[in-house]
mmCIF file of C-alpha atoms and ligand atoms in Angstrom:
data_model
loop_
_atom_site.group_PDB
_atom_site.id
_atom_site.type_symbol
_atom_site.label_atom_id
_atom_site.label_comp_id
_atom_site.label_asym_id
_atom_site.label_seq_id
_atom_site.Cartn_x
_atom_site.Cartn_y
_atom_site.Cartn_z
ATOM 1 C CA MET A 2 131.258 91.680 81.073
ATOM 2 C CA ASN A 3 131.259 91.648 84.819
ATOM 3 C CA LYS A 4 133.649 94.456 85.774
ATOM 4 C CA ARG A 5 135.210 92.465 88.555
ATOM 5 C CA VAL A 6 136.045 89.621 86.169
ATOM 6 C CA LYS A 7 137.572 92.090 83.714
ATOM 7 C CA ASN A 8 139.844 93.401 86.445
ATOM 8 C CA VAL A 9 141.165 89.969 87.417
ATOM 9 C CA GLN A 10 144.423 88.924 85.745
ATOM 10 C CA ILE A 11 145.248 85.499 84.312
ATOM 11 C CA SER A 12 147.379 83.619 86.880
ATOM 12 C CA GLY A 13 151.077 84.591 86.817
ATOM 13 C CA ILE A 14 151.974 80.888 86.888
ATOM 14 C CA ARG A 15 150.020 80.318 83.676
ATOM 15 C CA ARG A 16 151.505 83.448 82.066
ATOM 16 C CA PHE A 17 155.021 82.274 82.819
ATOM 17 C CA TYR A 18 154.201 78.792 81.562
ATOM 18 C CA GLU A 19 153.348 80.311 78.156
ATOM 19 C CA LYS A 20 156.827 81.890 78.065
ATOM 20 C CA VAL A 21 158.465 78.547 78.898
ATOM 21 C CA GLN A 22 156.737 76.856 75.944
ATOM 22 C CA LYS A 23 158.527 79.218 73.575
ATOM 23 C CA VAL A 24 162.067 78.433 74.771
ATOM 24 C CA GLU A 25 163.497 75.338 73.143
ATOM 25 C CA GLY A 26 165.519 72.955 75.317
ATOM 26 C CA ALA A 27 164.478 74.586 78.600
ATOM 27 C CA ILE A 28 164.081 72.434 81.697
ATOM 28 C CA SER A 29 160.911 73.359 83.513
ATOM 29 C CA LEU A 30 160.689 73.227 87.318
ATOM 30 C CA THR A 31 157.299 74.890 87.281
ATOM 31 C CA LEU A 32 154.752 72.085 87.607
ATOM 32 C CA GLY A 33 152.467 71.671 90.615
ATOM 33 C CA GLN A 34 151.828 68.021 90.004
ATOM 34 C CA PRO A 35 153.708 64.939 91.252
ATOM 35 C CA ASP A 36 155.690 63.119 88.547
ATOM 36 C CA PHE A 37 154.261 59.764 89.696
ATOM 37 C CA ASN A 38 151.555 57.851 87.886
ATOM 38 C CA VAL A 39 148.191 57.339 89.547
ATOM 39 C CA PRO A 40 148.516 54.176 91.698
ATOM 40 C CA GLU A 41 147.487 51.013 89.794
ATOM 41 C CA ASN A 42 144.616 50.158 92.148
ATOM 42 C CA ILE A 43 143.030 53.537 91.501
ATOM 43 C CA LYS A 44 143.223 53.001 87.745
ATOM 44 C CA LYS A 45 141.691 49.531 88.070
ATOM 45 C CA SER A 46 138.855 50.728 90.289
ATOM 46 C CA MET A 47 138.000 53.475 87.819
ATOM 47 C CA ILE A 48 137.953 51.015 84.894
ATOM 48 C CA LYS A 49 135.733 48.730 86.974
ATOM 49 C CA ALA A 50 133.423 51.639 87.789
ATOM 50 C CA ILE A 51 132.992 52.321 84.063
ATOM 51 C CA GLU A 52 132.345 48.645 83.333
ATOM 52 C CA GLU A 53 129.733 48.536 86.087
ATOM 53 C CA ASN A 54 128.053 51.615 84.603
ATOM 54 C CA LYS A 55 128.708 53.765 87.647
ATOM 55 C CA THR A 56 128.523 56.711 85.319
ATOM 56 C CA THR A 57 125.374 58.439 86.516
ATOM 57 C CA TYR A 58 124.967 61.484 88.780
ATOM 58 C CA THR A 59 125.880 60.732 92.355
ATOM 59 C CA SER A 60 124.236 62.463 95.303
ATOM 60 C CA ASN A 61 125.235 66.153 95.436
ATOM 61 C CA ALA A 62 127.552 65.578 98.373
ATOM 62 C CA GLY A 63 129.195 62.597 96.659
ATOM 63 C CA ILE A 64 129.083 58.829 97.122
ATOM 64 C CA GLU A 65 128.519 57.779 100.707
ATOM 65 C CA GLU A 66 131.333 55.194 100.642
ATOM 66 C CA LEU A 67 133.911 57.878 99.820
ATOM 67 C CA ARG A 68 132.603 60.352 102.406
ATOM 68 C CA GLU A 69 132.715 57.560 104.995
ATOM 69 C CA GLU A 70 136.316 56.691 104.035
ATOM 70 C CA ILE A 71 137.399 60.366 104.131
ATOM 71 C CA SER A 72 135.847 60.633 107.585
ATOM 72 C CA LYS A 73 137.932 57.611 108.693
ATOM 73 C CA TYR A 74 141.079 59.017 107.091
ATOM 74 C CA LEU A 75 140.656 62.414 108.724
ATOM 75 C CA ARG A 76 140.248 60.727 112.104
ATOM 76 C CA THR A 77 143.788 59.337 111.684
ATOM 77 C CA CYS A 78 144.881 63.007 111.528
ATOM 78 C CA SER A 79 142.831 63.810 114.696
ATOM 79 C CA ILE A 80 140.162 65.618 112.665
ATOM 80 C CA ASN A 81 136.543 64.664 113.310
ATOM 81 C CA TYR A 82 133.918 65.068 110.634
ATOM 82 C CA ASN A 83 131.197 62.509 109.956
ATOM 83 C CA LYS A 84 130.137 61.639 106.414
ATOM 84 C CA ASP A 85 127.296 64.201 106.427
ATOM 85 C CA GLU A 86 129.770 66.956 107.202
ATOM 86 C CA ILE A 87 131.776 66.177 104.041
ATOM 87 C CA CYS A 88 131.071 67.235 100.446
ATOM 88 C CA ILE A 89 133.013 65.840 97.466
ATOM 89 C CA THR A 90 134.009 68.512 94.954
ATOM 90 C CA VAL A 91 135.556 68.867 91.502
ATOM 91 C CA GLY A 92 139.108 69.179 92.821
ATOM 92 C CA GLY A 93 140.114 71.458 95.680
ATOM 93 C CA SER A 94 139.488 74.399 93.317
ATOM 94 C CA GLU A 95 135.737 73.909 93.223
ATOM 95 C CA GLY A 96 135.713 73.541 97.002
ATOM 96 C CA LEU A 97 137.418 76.913 97.379
ATOM 97 C CA TYR A 98 135.083 78.549 94.879
ATOM 98 C CA VAL A 99 131.971 77.139 96.540
ATOM 99 C CA ILE A 100 133.073 78.167 100.026
ATOM 100 C CA LEU A 101 134.011 81.705 99.082
ATOM 101 C CA SER A 102 130.859 82.131 96.951
ATOM 102 C CA ALA A 103 128.675 80.988 99.827
ATOM 103 C CA LEU A 104 130.384 83.239 102.371
ATOM 104 C CA ILE A 105 131.337 86.529 100.776
ATOM 105 C CA ASN A 106 128.980 89.475 100.690
ATOM 106 C CA GLU A 107 130.061 92.545 98.722
ATOM 107 C CA GLU A 108 132.977 94.275 100.451
ATOM 108 C CA ASP A 109 133.316 91.674 103.204
ATOM 109 C CA LYS A 110 136.938 91.592 104.303
ATOM 110 C CA ILE A 111 138.918 88.393 103.933
ATOM 111 C CA LEU A 112 142.420 87.884 105.321
ATOM 112 C CA ILE A 113 144.621 86.047 102.849
ATOM 113 C CA PRO A 114 148.314 85.138 103.281
ATOM 114 C CA SER A 115 150.941 86.574 100.962
ATOM 115 C CA PRO A 116 152.723 84.872 99.294
ATOM 116 C CA ALA A 117 150.025 82.250 98.596
ATOM 117 C CA TYR A 118 148.239 80.164 96.011
ATOM 118 C CA PRO A 119 146.899 82.869 93.641
ATOM 119 C CA ALA A 120 143.324 81.553 93.414
ATOM 120 C CA TYR A 121 142.357 82.791 96.913
ATOM 121 C CA GLU A 122 142.800 86.416 96.017
ATOM 122 C CA SER A 123 141.389 86.210 92.492
ATOM 123 C CA ILE A 124 138.245 84.311 93.529
ATOM 124 C CA SER A 125 137.636 86.770 96.380
ATOM 125 C CA ASN A 126 138.012 89.681 93.968
ATOM 126 C CA ILE A 127 135.637 88.132 91.424
ATOM 127 C CA LEU A 128 133.066 87.734 94.196
ATOM 128 C CA GLY A 129 133.386 91.373 95.286
ATOM 129 C CA GLY A 130 135.126 90.709 98.588
ATOM 130 C CA THR A 131 137.837 93.003 99.929
ATOM 131 C CA VAL A 132 141.170 91.233 100.218
ATOM 132 C CA VAL A 133 143.432 92.119 103.141
ATOM 133 C CA ASN A 134 146.826 90.422 102.916
ATOM 134 C CA TYR A 135 148.790 89.233 105.919
ATOM 135 C CA SER A 136 152.539 88.790 105.702
ATOM 136 C CA LEU A 137 154.439 85.852 107.186
ATOM 137 C CA ASN A 138 157.570 85.471 109.292
ATOM 138 C CA GLU A 139 160.974 85.471 107.528
ATOM 139 C CA ASP A 140 160.819 81.670 107.404
ATOM 140 C CA PHE A 141 157.248 81.853 105.976
ATOM 141 C CA THR A 142 155.664 80.525 109.170
ATOM 142 C CA LEU A 143 152.525 82.110 110.580
ATOM 143 C CA ASN A 144 152.932 85.466 112.288
ATOM 144 C CA ILE A 145 150.088 85.355 114.790
ATOM 145 C CA ASN A 146 150.614 88.968 115.915
ATOM 146 C CA GLU A 147 150.212 90.204 112.366
ATOM 147 C CA ILE A 148 146.886 88.354 112.075
ATOM 148 C CA LYS A 149 145.718 89.595 115.508
ATOM 149 C CA LYS A 150 146.554 93.158 114.554
ATOM 150 C CA LYS A 151 144.667 92.952 111.269
ATOM 151 C CA ILE A 152 141.620 91.425 112.973
ATOM 152 C CA ASP A 153 141.646 94.060 115.728
ATOM 153 C CA GLU A 154 142.064 97.006 113.372
ATOM 154 C CA GLN A 155 139.754 95.980 110.551
ATOM 155 C CA ASN A 156 136.354 94.380 110.347
ATOM 156 C CA ILE A 157 137.630 90.990 109.166
ATOM 157 C CA LYS A 158 135.004 88.319 108.467
ATOM 158 C CA TYR A 159 137.091 85.435 107.124
ATOM 159 C CA LEU A 160 140.606 84.134 107.605
ATOM 160 C CA LEU A 161 142.241 81.920 105.025
ATOM 161 C CA LEU A 162 144.978 79.525 106.151
ATOM 162 C CA SER A 163 147.109 77.491 103.781
ATOM 163 C CA PHE A 164 149.445 74.830 105.194
ATOM 164 C CA PRO A 165 151.551 73.198 103.849
ATOM 165 C CA SER A 166 151.908 76.255 101.703
ATOM 166 C CA ASN A 167 152.132 76.558 97.963
ATOM 167 C CA PRO A 168 154.641 78.215 97.198
ATOM 168 C CA THR A 169 156.735 78.148 100.417
ATOM 169 C CA GLY A 170 156.283 74.628 101.823
ATOM 170 C CA ALA A 171 155.785 76.080 105.333
ATOM 171 C CA ILE A 172 153.621 74.178 107.821
ATOM 172 C CA LEU A 173 151.853 74.977 111.102
ATOM 173 C CA SER A 174 153.586 74.219 114.421
ATOM 174 C CA LYS A 175 151.746 73.012 117.536
ATOM 175 C CA GLU A 176 152.246 76.351 119.244
ATOM 176 C CA GLN A 177 150.996 78.303 116.230
ATOM 177 C CA ARG A 178 147.973 76.022 115.943
ATOM 178 C CA ASP A 179 147.107 76.572 119.606
ATOM 179 C CA ASP A 180 147.565 80.341 119.312
ATOM 180 C CA LEU A 181 145.292 80.332 116.289
ATOM 181 C CA ILE A 182 142.619 78.336 118.103
ATOM 182 C CA SER A 183 142.603 80.903 120.938
ATOM 183 C CA LEU A 184 142.335 83.712 118.395
ATOM 184 C CA ILE A 185 139.455 81.995 116.580
ATOM 185 C CA LYS A 186 137.639 81.490 119.895
ATOM 186 C CA GLU A 187 137.924 85.184 120.738
ATOM 187 C CA ASN A 188 136.792 86.549 117.385
ATOM 188 C CA ASP A 189 133.681 86.342 115.275
ATOM 189 C CA ILE A 190 135.333 84.961 112.137
ATOM 190 C CA ILE A 191 135.031 81.975 109.831
ATOM 191 C CA VAL A 192 138.285 80.201 108.980
ATOM 192 C CA ILE A 193 138.943 78.390 105.721
ATOM 193 C CA THR A 194 141.886 76.027 106.020
ATOM 194 C CA ASP A 195 143.216 74.801 102.660
ATOM 195 C CA GLU A 196 145.183 71.618 103.266
ATOM 196 C CA MET A 197 145.661 70.294 99.745
ATOM 197 C CA TYR A 198 149.173 69.090 100.623
ATOM 198 C CA SER A 199 148.482 67.696 104.097
ATOM 199 C CA ALA A 200 149.662 64.203 103.068
ATOM 200 C CA ILE A 201 153.084 65.584 102.114
ATOM 201 C CA ILE A 202 154.602 66.769 105.396
ATOM 202 C CA PHE A 203 158.126 65.930 106.602
ATOM 203 C CA ASP A 204 157.387 66.834 110.231
ATOM 204 C CA GLU A 205 154.498 66.670 112.727
ATOM 205 C CA TYR A 206 151.094 67.640 111.329
ATOM 206 C CA TYR A 207 148.946 70.253 113.084
ATOM 207 C CA SER A 208 145.714 71.888 111.925
ATOM 208 C CA VAL A 209 143.078 74.182 113.424
ATOM 209 C CA ALA A 210 140.559 71.590 112.207
ATOM 210 C CA GLN A 211 141.777 69.340 115.035
ATOM 211 C CA SER A 212 139.976 71.543 117.567
ATOM 212 C CA GLU A 213 136.439 70.558 118.591
ATOM 213 C CA GLU A 214 136.031 73.889 120.399
ATOM 214 C CA VAL A 215 136.103 76.009 117.238
ATOM 215 C CA LYS A 216 134.669 73.419 114.866
ATOM 216 C CA GLU A 217 131.610 75.568 114.044
ATOM 217 C CA LYS A 218 133.902 78.259 112.660
ATOM 218 C CA ILE A 219 136.153 76.067 110.514
ATOM 219 C CA ILE A 220 135.846 74.928 106.915
ATOM 220 C CA TYR A 221 138.444 72.344 105.918
ATOM 221 C CA VAL A 222 139.425 71.961 102.240
ATOM 222 C CA SER A 223 141.508 69.180 100.742
ATOM 223 C CA GLY A 224 141.535 66.732 97.867
ATOM 224 C CA PHE A 225 143.202 63.939 95.983
ATOM 225 C CA SER A 226 145.037 65.803 93.201
ATOM 226 C CA LYS A 227 148.392 65.811 95.000
ATOM 227 C CA ILE A 228 148.168 62.842 97.377
ATOM 228 C CA PHE A 229 147.317 60.370 94.580
ATOM 229 C CA SER A 230 148.881 62.316 91.714
ATOM 230 C CA MET A 231 145.480 62.613 90.039
ATOM 231 C CA THR A 232 145.302 66.301 89.158
ATOM 232 C CA GLY A 233 143.356 65.682 85.936
ATOM 233 C CA LEU A 234 140.750 63.466 87.582
ATOM 234 C CA ARG A 235 139.370 66.432 89.521
ATOM 235 C CA VAL A 236 138.254 65.211 92.898
ATOM 236 C CA GLY A 237 138.532 67.044 96.200
ATOM 237 C CA TYR A 238 136.355 67.741 99.235
ATOM 238 C CA PHE A 239 135.468 70.183 101.963
ATOM 239 C CA ALA A 240 134.272 69.478 105.474
ATOM 240 C CA CYS A 241 132.389 71.701 107.919
ATOM 241 C CA SER A 242 129.584 71.730 110.492
ATOM 242 C CA ASN A 243 126.041 70.840 109.353
ATOM 243 C CA LYS A 244 124.952 74.432 109.797
ATOM 244 C CA LEU A 245 127.492 75.690 107.254
ATOM 245 C CA MET A 246 127.098 72.627 105.016
ATOM 246 C CA LYS A 247 123.389 73.354 104.563
ATOM 247 C CA GLU A 248 124.315 76.619 102.802
ATOM 248 C CA LEU A 249 127.531 75.598 101.032
ATOM 249 C CA ILE A 250 125.966 72.584 99.379
ATOM 250 C CA LYS A 251 123.448 74.821 97.590
ATOM 251 C CA VAL A 252 126.267 76.544 95.703
ATOM 252 C CA HIS A 253 127.952 73.222 94.944
ATOM 253 C CA GLN A 254 124.665 71.774 93.684
ATOM 254 C CA TYR A 255 123.946 74.638 91.318
ATOM 255 C CA ALA A 256 127.572 74.771 90.116
ATOM 256 C CA VAL A 257 128.320 71.130 89.296
ATOM 257 C CA SER A 258 125.557 68.819 90.664
ATOM 258 C CA CYS A 259 128.232 66.386 91.767
ATOM 259 C CA ALA A 260 131.895 65.495 91.245
ATOM 260 C CA THR A 261 132.706 62.983 88.485
ATOM 261 C CA SER A 262 131.386 59.580 89.537
ATOM 262 C CA ILE A 263 134.325 57.572 88.141
ATOM 263 C CA SER A 264 136.899 59.752 89.908
ATOM 264 C CA GLN A 265 135.037 59.391 93.194
ATOM 265 C CA TRP A 266 135.328 55.583 92.976
ATOM 266 C CA GLY A 267 139.018 55.987 92.160
ATOM 267 C CA ALA A 268 139.627 58.223 95.185
ATOM 268 C CA LEU A 269 137.783 55.714 97.386
ATOM 269 C CA GLU A 270 140.138 52.931 96.291
ATOM 270 C CA GLY A 271 143.072 55.268 96.863
ATOM 271 C CA LEU A 272 142.158 55.800 100.495
ATOM 272 C CA LYS A 273 141.493 52.095 100.980
ATOM 273 C CA SER A 274 144.625 50.632 99.458
ATOM 274 C CA CYS A 275 147.128 53.221 98.220
ATOM 275 C CA LEU A 276 148.318 55.080 101.308
ATOM 276 C CA GLY A 277 151.519 52.982 101.132
ATOM 277 C CA ASP A 278 152.211 54.476 97.679
ATOM 278 C CA VAL A 279 151.728 57.941 99.203
ATOM 279 C CA GLU A 280 154.294 57.210 101.900
ATOM 280 C CA LYS A 281 156.832 56.144 99.240
ATOM 281 C CA MET A 282 156.132 59.275 97.210
ATOM 282 C CA LYS A 283 156.590 61.434 100.296
ATOM 283 C CA ASN A 284 159.956 59.814 101.095
ATOM 284 C CA THR A 285 161.121 60.409 97.526
ATOM 285 C CA PHE A 286 160.043 64.061 97.787
ATOM 286 C CA GLU A 287 161.956 64.501 101.021
ATOM 287 C CA LYS A 288 165.173 63.131 99.468
ATOM 288 C CA ARG A 289 164.776 65.429 96.473
ATOM 289 C CA LYS A 290 164.048 68.393 98.710
ATOM 290 C CA ASN A 291 167.280 67.727 100.635
ATOM 291 C CA TYR A 292 169.205 67.563 97.353
ATOM 292 C CA CYS A 293 167.730 70.895 96.185
ATOM 293 C CA ILE A 294 168.583 72.573 99.512
ATOM 294 C CA LYS A 295 172.162 71.252 99.330
ATOM 295 C CA ARG A 296 172.647 72.582 95.800
ATOM 296 C CA LEU A 297 171.094 75.981 96.605
ATOM 297 C CA ASN A 298 173.384 76.298 99.643
ATOM 298 C CA GLU A 299 176.416 75.408 97.524
ATOM 299 C CA ILE A 300 175.436 77.963 94.887
ATOM 300 C CA GLY A 301 175.045 80.561 97.644
ATOM 301 C CA ILE A 302 171.312 81.199 97.296
ATOM 302 C CA ASP A 303 169.434 81.895 100.562
ATOM 303 C CA VAL A 304 166.699 79.394 101.198
ATOM 304 C CA VAL A 305 164.414 78.242 104.011
ATOM 305 C CA ASP A 306 164.122 74.467 104.424
ATOM 306 C CA PRO A 307 160.459 73.679 103.603
ATOM 307 C CA LYS A 308 158.584 71.207 105.812
ATOM 308 C CA GLY A 309 155.922 70.113 103.352
ATOM 309 C CA ALA A 310 154.367 70.148 99.855
ATOM 310 C CA PHE A 311 156.878 69.884 96.982
ATOM 311 C CA TYR A 312 158.092 73.433 96.481
ATOM 312 C CA ILE A 313 161.086 75.496 97.555
ATOM 313 C CA PHE A 314 160.979 79.294 97.646
ATOM 314 C CA PRO A 315 164.551 80.638 97.615
ATOM 315 C CA SER A 316 165.381 84.325 97.877
ATOM 316 C CA ILE A 317 166.835 86.031 94.815
ATOM 317 C CA LYS A 318 166.893 89.480 96.439
ATOM 318 C CA LYS A 319 170.668 89.761 96.297
ATOM 319 C CA PHE A 320 170.651 89.766 92.493
ATOM 320 C CA ASN A 321 168.836 93.134 92.429
ATOM 321 C CA MET A 322 166.282 92.165 89.826
ATOM 322 C CA SER A 323 162.528 91.703 90.006
ATOM 323 C CA SER A 324 161.527 88.044 90.230
ATOM 324 C CA GLU A 325 159.955 88.301 86.762
ATOM 325 C CA GLU A 326 163.205 89.646 85.290
ATOM 326 C CA PHE A 327 165.349 87.076 87.108
ATOM 327 C CA CYS A 328 163.171 84.146 86.014
ATOM 328 C CA THR A 329 162.910 85.430 82.437
ATOM 329 C CA ARG A 330 166.715 85.720 82.189
ATOM 330 C CA LEU A 331 167.197 82.335 83.873
ATOM 331 C CA LEU A 332 164.853 80.876 81.280
ATOM 332 C CA LYS A 333 166.400 82.580 78.236
ATOM 333 C CA GLU A 334 170.078 82.474 79.226
ATOM 334 C CA GLY A 335 170.183 79.496 81.594
ATOM 335 C CA LYS A 336 167.422 77.401 80.002
ATOM 336 C CA VAL A 337 165.744 76.640 83.326
ATOM 337 C CA ALA A 338 162.188 77.664 84.166
ATOM 338 C CA CYS A 339 161.086 78.560 87.694
ATOM 339 C CA VAL A 340 158.004 80.592 88.630
ATOM 340 C CA PRO A 341 158.598 84.249 89.657
ATOM 341 C CA GLY A 342 157.623 84.834 93.292
ATOM 342 C CA SER A 343 155.481 87.811 92.280
ATOM 343 C CA ALA A 344 152.984 85.323 90.789
ATOM 344 C CA PHE A 345 152.051 84.504 94.400
ATOM 345 C CA GLY A 346 151.278 88.046 95.530
ATOM 346 C CA ASP A 347 153.111 91.212 96.510
ATOM 347 C CA PHE A 348 155.075 89.589 99.313
ATOM 348 C CA GLY A 349 156.345 86.923 96.897
ATOM 349 C CA GLU A 350 158.521 89.535 95.168
ATOM 350 C CA GLY A 351 162.225 88.777 95.653
ATOM 351 C CA TYR A 352 161.733 84.999 95.502
ATOM 352 C CA MET A 353 161.171 82.256 92.956
ATOM 353 C CA ARG A 354 159.293 78.976 93.236
ATOM 354 C CA ILE A 355 161.091 75.751 92.389
ATOM 355 C CA SER A 356 158.971 72.622 92.119
ATOM 356 C CA TYR A 357 160.840 69.381 92.770
ATOM 357 C CA CYS A 358 158.248 67.134 91.128
ATOM 358 C CA TYR A 359 161.002 65.993 88.780
ATOM 359 C CA SER A 360 163.423 63.057 88.556
ATOM 360 C CA GLY A 361 166.891 63.180 90.122
ATOM 361 C CA ASP A 362 168.507 63.468 86.660
ATOM 362 C CA ILE A 363 166.362 66.446 85.678
ATOM 363 C CA LEU A 364 167.003 68.175 88.999
ATOM 364 C CA THR A 365 170.773 67.621 88.726
ATOM 365 C CA GLU A 366 170.876 69.106 85.221
ATOM 366 C CA ALA A 367 168.613 72.015 86.232
ATOM 367 C CA PHE A 368 170.825 72.924 89.209
ATOM 368 C CA ASN A 369 173.986 72.652 87.067
ATOM 369 C CA ARG A 370 172.414 75.140 84.677
ATOM 370 C CA LEU A 371 171.270 77.412 87.514
ATOM 371 C CA GLU A 372 174.801 77.372 88.947
ATOM 372 C CA ASN A 373 176.312 78.329 85.572
ATOM 373 C CA PHE A 374 173.747 81.095 85.093
ATOM 374 C CA ILE A 375 174.441 82.571 88.540
ATOM 375 C CA LYS A 376 178.184 82.688 87.717
ATOM 376 C CA THR A 377 177.421 84.996 84.790
ATOM 377 C CA LEU A 378 175.649 87.602 86.963
HETATM 378 N N1 PLP B 29 145.051 74.681 97.026
HETATM 379 C C1 PLP B 29 146.363 74.752 96.815
HETATM 380 C C2 PLP B 29 147.240 75.308 97.892
HETATM 381 C C3 PLP B 29 146.927 74.341 95.602
HETATM 382 O O1 PLP B 29 148.246 74.447 95.400
HETATM 383 C C4 PLP B 29 146.059 73.825 94.606
HETATM 384 C C5 PLP B 29 146.590 73.394 93.310
HETATM 385 O O2 PLP B 29 147.727 73.565 92.961
HETATM 386 C C6 PLP B 29 144.688 73.759 94.868
HETATM 387 C C7 PLP B 29 144.217 74.195 96.090
HETATM 388 C C8 PLP B 29 143.709 73.251 93.833
HETATM 389 O O3 PLP B 29 143.727 71.869 93.765
HETATM 390 P P1 PLP B 29 142.966 71.042 92.653
HETATM 391 O O4 PLP B 29 143.908 70.812 91.532
HETATM 392 O O5 PLP B 29 142.541 69.776 93.323
HETATM 393 O O6 PLP B 29 141.778 71.833 92.215
#
């Protein structure tokens, strides 16, 4: 076996999920997938694609129609990439894997936020990179001084950004975006910005990918798993300058040839006719988020109001238990499952992740149970 693979652990989210399966009657608030069905038009377009035999390989970069439509969509977010600067991938996950595989030489240093989506660190470790974590402000927003310091003190090659964040729901402000752009201009680094949840933001949207000045140094990653609730259909994309694309596409080609043809046609229809469904989903998420915050406040649990995605990351520090212990007891005694913060890196310790991809009734019952459990501590 490759030694680096042997040293990588199975994701803490997955490990905890196995525990949840064994507890009868538990309500799970652990899923990272919207509880909405795929919009009808997407389903129909995929059925039509099958009937029209659009089941062959597509070009490596993906069907031109979809890349054109993504380009148009990104322009509505003030991000400019033409169709040749976009590559369709097998979910956001493949995009991340391709990018990091193409970039990382052995021992290259990559700056990764903590807490964060666990794949960044594990992929970098598998590829032999050296992970340097950067912590965030108390409210999980970007601490630009921390990043500056790390870049100045260490030979950092890549910076990974992740907004809206899984697990915290934090987003990037205008000021933070502008500070980051200045920093990117001054330093010889490549920035990977993972924006899987960019369609689910309850505030203004800002991204470093909006800057033409640093475009050559940015790789933008996103996808359709969350926006169209199509996690199992596996379609995402990355966008970058032609110079970077020329290299990245080699890895993508040898890994998967192309993303699933049927799913690409589905995503195309989604962008053309389902953005109204996305808006409705986002409004529902915001209402649920407000309900969760209200209940957590009433129970007396410290929490930062998230501005995007569909997760909340409350502090459980005052209960003097590790997040694993707290979540295991909450599961066994309270019959509610939340993901321990430690699953998202060292700086996630002391927190737990609640997903609110669940109906109002389920959330109400889960918070009643959480409240009763807390009373027993
Ligand atoms: N990036 C982030 C921040 C995520 O939370 C996820 C999935 O949960 C992904 C990327 C991977 O997305 P996909 O399911 O499209 O591979």
